PDB file of C-alpha atoms and ligand atoms in Angstrom:
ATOM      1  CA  UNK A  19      -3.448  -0.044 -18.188  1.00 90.00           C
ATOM      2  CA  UNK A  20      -4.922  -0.677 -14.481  1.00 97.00           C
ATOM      3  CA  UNK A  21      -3.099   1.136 -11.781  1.00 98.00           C
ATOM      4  CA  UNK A  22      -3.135   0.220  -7.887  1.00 98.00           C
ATOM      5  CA  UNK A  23      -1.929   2.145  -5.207  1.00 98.00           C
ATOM      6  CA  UNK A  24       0.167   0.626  -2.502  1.00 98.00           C
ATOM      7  CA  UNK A  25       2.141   1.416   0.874  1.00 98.00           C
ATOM      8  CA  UNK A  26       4.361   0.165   3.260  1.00 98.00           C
ATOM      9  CA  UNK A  27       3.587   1.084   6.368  1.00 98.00           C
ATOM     10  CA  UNK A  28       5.605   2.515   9.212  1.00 98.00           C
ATOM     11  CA  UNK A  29       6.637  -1.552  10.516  1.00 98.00           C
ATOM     12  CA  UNK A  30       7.482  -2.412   7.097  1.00 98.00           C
ATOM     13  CA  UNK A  31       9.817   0.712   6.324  1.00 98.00           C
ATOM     14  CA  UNK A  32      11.359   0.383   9.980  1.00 98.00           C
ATOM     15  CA  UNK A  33      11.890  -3.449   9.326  1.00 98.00           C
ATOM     16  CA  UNK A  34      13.620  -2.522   6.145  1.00 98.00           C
ATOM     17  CA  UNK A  35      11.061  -4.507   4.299  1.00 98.00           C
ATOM     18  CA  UNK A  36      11.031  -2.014   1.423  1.00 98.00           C
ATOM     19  CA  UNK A  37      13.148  -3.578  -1.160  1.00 98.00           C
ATOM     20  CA  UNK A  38      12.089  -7.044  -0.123  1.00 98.00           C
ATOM     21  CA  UNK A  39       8.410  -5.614  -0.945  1.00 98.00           C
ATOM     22  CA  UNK A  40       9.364  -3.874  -3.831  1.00 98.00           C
ATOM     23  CA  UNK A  41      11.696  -6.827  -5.776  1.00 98.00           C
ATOM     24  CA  UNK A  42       8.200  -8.868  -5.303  1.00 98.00           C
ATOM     25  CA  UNK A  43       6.317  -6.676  -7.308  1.00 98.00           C
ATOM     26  CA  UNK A  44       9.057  -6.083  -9.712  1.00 97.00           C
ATOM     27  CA  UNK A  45       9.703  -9.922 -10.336  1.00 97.00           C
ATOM     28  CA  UNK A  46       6.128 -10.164 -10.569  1.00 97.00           C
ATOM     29  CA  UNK A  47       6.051  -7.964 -13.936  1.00 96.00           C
ATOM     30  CA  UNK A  48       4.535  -4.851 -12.654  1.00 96.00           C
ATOM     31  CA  UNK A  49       5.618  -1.796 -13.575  1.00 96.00           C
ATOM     32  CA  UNK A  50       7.010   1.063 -10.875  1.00 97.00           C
ATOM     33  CA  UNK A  51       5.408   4.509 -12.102  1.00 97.00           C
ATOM     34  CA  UNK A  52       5.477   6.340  -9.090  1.00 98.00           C
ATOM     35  CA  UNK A  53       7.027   5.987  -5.467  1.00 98.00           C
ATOM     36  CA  UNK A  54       7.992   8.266  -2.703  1.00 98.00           C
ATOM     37  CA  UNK A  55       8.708   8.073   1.098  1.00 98.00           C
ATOM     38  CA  UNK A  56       7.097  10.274   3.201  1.00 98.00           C
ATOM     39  CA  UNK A  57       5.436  10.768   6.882  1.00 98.00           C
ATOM     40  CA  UNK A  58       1.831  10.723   6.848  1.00 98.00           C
ATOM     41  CA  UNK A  59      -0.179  13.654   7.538  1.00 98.00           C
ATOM     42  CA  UNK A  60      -2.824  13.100  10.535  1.00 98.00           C
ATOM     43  CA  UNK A  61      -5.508  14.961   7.863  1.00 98.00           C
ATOM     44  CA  UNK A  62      -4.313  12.745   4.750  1.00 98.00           C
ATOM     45  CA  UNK A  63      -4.281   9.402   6.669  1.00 98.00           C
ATOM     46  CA  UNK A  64      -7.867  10.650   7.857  1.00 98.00           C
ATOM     47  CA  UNK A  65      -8.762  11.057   4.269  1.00 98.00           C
ATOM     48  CA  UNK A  66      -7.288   7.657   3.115  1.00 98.00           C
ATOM     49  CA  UNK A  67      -9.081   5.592   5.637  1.00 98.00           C
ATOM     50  CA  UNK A  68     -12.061   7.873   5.738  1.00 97.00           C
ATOM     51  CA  UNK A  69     -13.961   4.428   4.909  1.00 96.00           C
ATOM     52  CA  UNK A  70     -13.064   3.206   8.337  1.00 97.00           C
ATOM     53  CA  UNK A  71     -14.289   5.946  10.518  1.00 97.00           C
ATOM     54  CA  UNK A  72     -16.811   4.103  12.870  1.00 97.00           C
ATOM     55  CA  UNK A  73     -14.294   1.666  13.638  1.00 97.00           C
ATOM     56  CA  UNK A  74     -13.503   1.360  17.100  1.00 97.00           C
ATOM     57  CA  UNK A  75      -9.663   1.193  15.885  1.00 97.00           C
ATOM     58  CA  UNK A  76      -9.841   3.850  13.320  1.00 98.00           C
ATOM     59  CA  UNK A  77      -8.251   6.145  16.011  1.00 97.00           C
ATOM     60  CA  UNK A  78      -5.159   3.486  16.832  1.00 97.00           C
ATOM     61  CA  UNK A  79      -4.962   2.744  12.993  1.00 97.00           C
ATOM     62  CA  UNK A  80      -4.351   6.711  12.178  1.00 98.00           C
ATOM     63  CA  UNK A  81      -1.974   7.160  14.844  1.00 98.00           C
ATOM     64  CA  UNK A  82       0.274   3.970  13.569  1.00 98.00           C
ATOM     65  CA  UNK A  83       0.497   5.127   9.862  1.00 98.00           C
ATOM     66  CA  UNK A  84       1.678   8.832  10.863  1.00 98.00           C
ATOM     67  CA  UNK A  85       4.128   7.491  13.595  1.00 98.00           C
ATOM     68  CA  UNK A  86       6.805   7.017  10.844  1.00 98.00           C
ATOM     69  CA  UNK A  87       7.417   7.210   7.518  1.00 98.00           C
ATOM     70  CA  UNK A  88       5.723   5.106   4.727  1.00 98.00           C
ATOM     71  CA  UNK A  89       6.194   4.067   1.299  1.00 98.00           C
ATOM     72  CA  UNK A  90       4.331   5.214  -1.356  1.00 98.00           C
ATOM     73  CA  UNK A  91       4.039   3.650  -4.636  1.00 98.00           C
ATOM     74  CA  UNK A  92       1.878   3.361  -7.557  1.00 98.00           C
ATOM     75  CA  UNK A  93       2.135   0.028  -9.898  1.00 98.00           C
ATOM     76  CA  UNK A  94       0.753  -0.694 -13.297  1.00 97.00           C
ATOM     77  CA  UNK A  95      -0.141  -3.952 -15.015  1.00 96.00           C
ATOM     78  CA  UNK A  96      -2.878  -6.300 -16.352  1.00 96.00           C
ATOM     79  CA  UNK A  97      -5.229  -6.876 -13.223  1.00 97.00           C
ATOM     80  CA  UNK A  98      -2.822  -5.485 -10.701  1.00 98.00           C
ATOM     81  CA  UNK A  99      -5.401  -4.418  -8.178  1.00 98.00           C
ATOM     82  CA  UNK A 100      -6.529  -7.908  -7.505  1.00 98.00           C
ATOM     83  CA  UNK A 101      -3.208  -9.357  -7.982  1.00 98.00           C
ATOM     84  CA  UNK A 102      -1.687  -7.373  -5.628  1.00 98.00           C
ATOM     85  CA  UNK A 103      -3.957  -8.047  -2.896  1.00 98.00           C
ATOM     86  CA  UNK A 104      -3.464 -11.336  -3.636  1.00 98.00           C
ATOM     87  CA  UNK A 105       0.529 -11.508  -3.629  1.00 98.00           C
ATOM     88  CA  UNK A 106      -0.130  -9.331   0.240  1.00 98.00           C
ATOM     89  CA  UNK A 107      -2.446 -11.958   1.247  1.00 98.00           C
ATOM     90  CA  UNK A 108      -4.724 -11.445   3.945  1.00 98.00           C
ATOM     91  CA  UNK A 109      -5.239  -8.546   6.135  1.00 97.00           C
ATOM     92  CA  UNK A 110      -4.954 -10.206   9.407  1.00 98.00           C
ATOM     93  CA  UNK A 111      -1.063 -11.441   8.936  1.00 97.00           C
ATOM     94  CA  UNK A 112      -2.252 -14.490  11.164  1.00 96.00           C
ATOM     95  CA  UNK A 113      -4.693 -15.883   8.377  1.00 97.00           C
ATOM     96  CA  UNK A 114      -2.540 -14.900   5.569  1.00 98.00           C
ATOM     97  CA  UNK A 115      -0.906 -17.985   3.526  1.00 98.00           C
ATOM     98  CA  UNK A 116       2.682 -18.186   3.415  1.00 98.00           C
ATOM     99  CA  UNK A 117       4.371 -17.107   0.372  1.00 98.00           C
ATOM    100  CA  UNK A 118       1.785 -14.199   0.419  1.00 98.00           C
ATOM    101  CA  UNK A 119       3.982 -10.698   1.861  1.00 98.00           C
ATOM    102  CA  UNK A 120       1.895 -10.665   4.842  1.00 98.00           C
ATOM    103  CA  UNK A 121       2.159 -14.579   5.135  1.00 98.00           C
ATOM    104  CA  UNK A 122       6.191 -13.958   5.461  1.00 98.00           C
ATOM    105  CA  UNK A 123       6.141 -10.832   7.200  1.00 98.00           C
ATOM    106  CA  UNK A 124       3.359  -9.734   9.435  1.00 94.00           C
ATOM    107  CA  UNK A 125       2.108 -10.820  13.010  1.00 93.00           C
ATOM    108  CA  UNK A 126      -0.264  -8.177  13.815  1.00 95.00           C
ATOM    109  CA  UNK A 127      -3.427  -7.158  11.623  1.00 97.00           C
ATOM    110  CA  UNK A 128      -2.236  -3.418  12.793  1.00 95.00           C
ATOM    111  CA  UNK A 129       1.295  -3.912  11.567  1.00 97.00           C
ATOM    112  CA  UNK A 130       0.557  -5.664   8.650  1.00 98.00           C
ATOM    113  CA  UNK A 131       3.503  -4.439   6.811  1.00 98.00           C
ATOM    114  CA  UNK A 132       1.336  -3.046   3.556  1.00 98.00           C
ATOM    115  CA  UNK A 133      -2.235  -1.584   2.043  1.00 98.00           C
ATOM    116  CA  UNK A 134      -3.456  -2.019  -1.289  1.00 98.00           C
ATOM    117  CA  UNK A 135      -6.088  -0.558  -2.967  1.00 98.00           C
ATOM    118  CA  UNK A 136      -9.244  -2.865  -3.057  1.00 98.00           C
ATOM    119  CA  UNK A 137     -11.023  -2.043  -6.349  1.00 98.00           C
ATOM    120  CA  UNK A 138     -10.525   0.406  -8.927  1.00 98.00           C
ATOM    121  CA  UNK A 139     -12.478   3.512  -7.383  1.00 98.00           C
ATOM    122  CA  UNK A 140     -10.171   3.076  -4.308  1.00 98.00           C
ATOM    123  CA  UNK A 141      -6.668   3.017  -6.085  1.00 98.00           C
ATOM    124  CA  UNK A 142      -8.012   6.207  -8.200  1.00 98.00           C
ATOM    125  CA  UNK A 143      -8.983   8.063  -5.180  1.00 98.00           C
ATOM    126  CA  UNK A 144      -5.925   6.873  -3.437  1.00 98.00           C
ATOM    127  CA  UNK A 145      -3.663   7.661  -5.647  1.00 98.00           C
ATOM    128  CA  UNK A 146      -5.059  10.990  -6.054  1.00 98.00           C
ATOM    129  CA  UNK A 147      -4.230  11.519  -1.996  1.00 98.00           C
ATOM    130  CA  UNK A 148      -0.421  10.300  -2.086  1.00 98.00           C
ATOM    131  CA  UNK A 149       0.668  11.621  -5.895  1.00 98.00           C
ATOM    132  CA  UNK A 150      -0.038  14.445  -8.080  1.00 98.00           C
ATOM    133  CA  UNK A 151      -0.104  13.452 -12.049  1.00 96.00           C
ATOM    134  CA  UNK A 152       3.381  14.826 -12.602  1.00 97.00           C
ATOM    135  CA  UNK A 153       4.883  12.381  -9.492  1.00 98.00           C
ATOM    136  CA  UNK A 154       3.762   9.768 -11.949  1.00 98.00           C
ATOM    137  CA  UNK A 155       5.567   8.557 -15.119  1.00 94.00           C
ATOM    138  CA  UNK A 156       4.525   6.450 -17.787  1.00 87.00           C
ATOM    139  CA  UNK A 157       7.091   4.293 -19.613  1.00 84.00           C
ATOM    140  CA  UNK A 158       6.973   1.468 -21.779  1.00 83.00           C
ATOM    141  CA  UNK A 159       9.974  -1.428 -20.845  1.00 79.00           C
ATOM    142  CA  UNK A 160      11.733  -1.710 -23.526  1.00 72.00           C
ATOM    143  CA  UNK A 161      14.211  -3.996 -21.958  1.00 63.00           C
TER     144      UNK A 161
HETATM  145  P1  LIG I 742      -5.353  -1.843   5.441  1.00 75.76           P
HETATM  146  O1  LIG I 742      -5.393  -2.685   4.230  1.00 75.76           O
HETATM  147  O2  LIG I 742      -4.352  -0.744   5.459  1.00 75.76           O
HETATM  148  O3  LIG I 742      -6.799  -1.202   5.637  1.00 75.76           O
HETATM  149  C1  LIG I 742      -7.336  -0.908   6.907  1.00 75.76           C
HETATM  150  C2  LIG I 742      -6.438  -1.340   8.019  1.00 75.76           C
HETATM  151  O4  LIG I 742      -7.026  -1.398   9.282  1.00 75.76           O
HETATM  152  C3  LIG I 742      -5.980  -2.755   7.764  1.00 75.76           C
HETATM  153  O5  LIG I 742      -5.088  -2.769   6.692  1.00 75.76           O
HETATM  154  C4  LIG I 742      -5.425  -3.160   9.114  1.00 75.76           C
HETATM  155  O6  LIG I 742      -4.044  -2.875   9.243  1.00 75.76           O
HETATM  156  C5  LIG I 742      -6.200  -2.250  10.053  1.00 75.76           C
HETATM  157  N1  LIG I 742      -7.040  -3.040  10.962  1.00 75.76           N
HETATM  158  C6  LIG I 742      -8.003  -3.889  10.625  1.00 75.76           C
HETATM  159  N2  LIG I 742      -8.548  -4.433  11.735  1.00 75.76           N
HETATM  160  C7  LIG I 742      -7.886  -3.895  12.794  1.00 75.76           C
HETATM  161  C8  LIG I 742      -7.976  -4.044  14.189  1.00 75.76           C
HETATM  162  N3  LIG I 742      -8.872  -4.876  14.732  1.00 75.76           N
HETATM  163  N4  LIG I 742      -7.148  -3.322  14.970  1.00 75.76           N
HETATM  164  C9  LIG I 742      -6.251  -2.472  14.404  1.00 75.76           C
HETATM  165  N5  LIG I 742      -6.123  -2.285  13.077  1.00 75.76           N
HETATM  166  C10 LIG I 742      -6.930  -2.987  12.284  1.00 75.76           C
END
């Protein structure tokens, strides 16, 4: 079953967005199998958005996602990489539709409340940054 990783950043935990966030994904059908909150290493959020090094914000976007804590979670479900990024809309909160998490919640593309892992190689390699194999737990729903 196809696994995406996802956070909510520092805004989104500070705006007590968490359980808003997290009841969407739940109602959705998704399944929770791993989720901690933590404070972001300056060397791990390196890592994760190692793919955005020559930006000319990468240095503004690191310091935002250690200046408080995030939350990390890992969901599984049929397609839930693309869905995901679909239910968070887009990145810039000003061109995301409304209904979308972003949409609802976000002003800034910096503070845009939530990441999600774009394609499967990223939410493998993410998740291998935030969780170690036992942090994750696989269940069936039985009810
Ligand atoms: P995310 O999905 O976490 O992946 C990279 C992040 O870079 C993105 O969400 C945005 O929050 C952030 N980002 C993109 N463009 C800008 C920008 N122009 N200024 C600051 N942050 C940005």
């Amino acid at each position: 079953m196809e696994r995406t990783y996802l956070m909510i950043k520092p805004d989104g935990v500070q705006r007590n967005l968490i359980g808003e966030v997290v009841s969407r994904f739940e109602k959705k059908g998704f399944t929770l199998v791993g989720a901690k909150l933590m404070t972001v290493s300056k060397e791990t959020a390196e890592t994760h958005y190692a793919e955005h090094k020559e930006r000319p914000f990468f240095g503004e976007l690191v310091d935002f996602i250690t200046s408080g804590p995030v939350f990390a979670m890992v969901w599984e479900g049929e397609n839930v990489i693309s869905t995901a990024r679909t239910m968070m809309g887009a990145t810039n909160p000003a061109d995301a539709a409304p209904g979308t998490i972003r949409g609802d919640y976000g002003v800034q593309v910096a503070m845009n409340v939530i990441h999600g892992s774009d394609s499967p190689e990223s939410a493998a390699r993410e998740i291998s940054i935030f969780f170690t194999e036992e942090e994750l737990n696989s269940y069936d729903k039985t009810i």
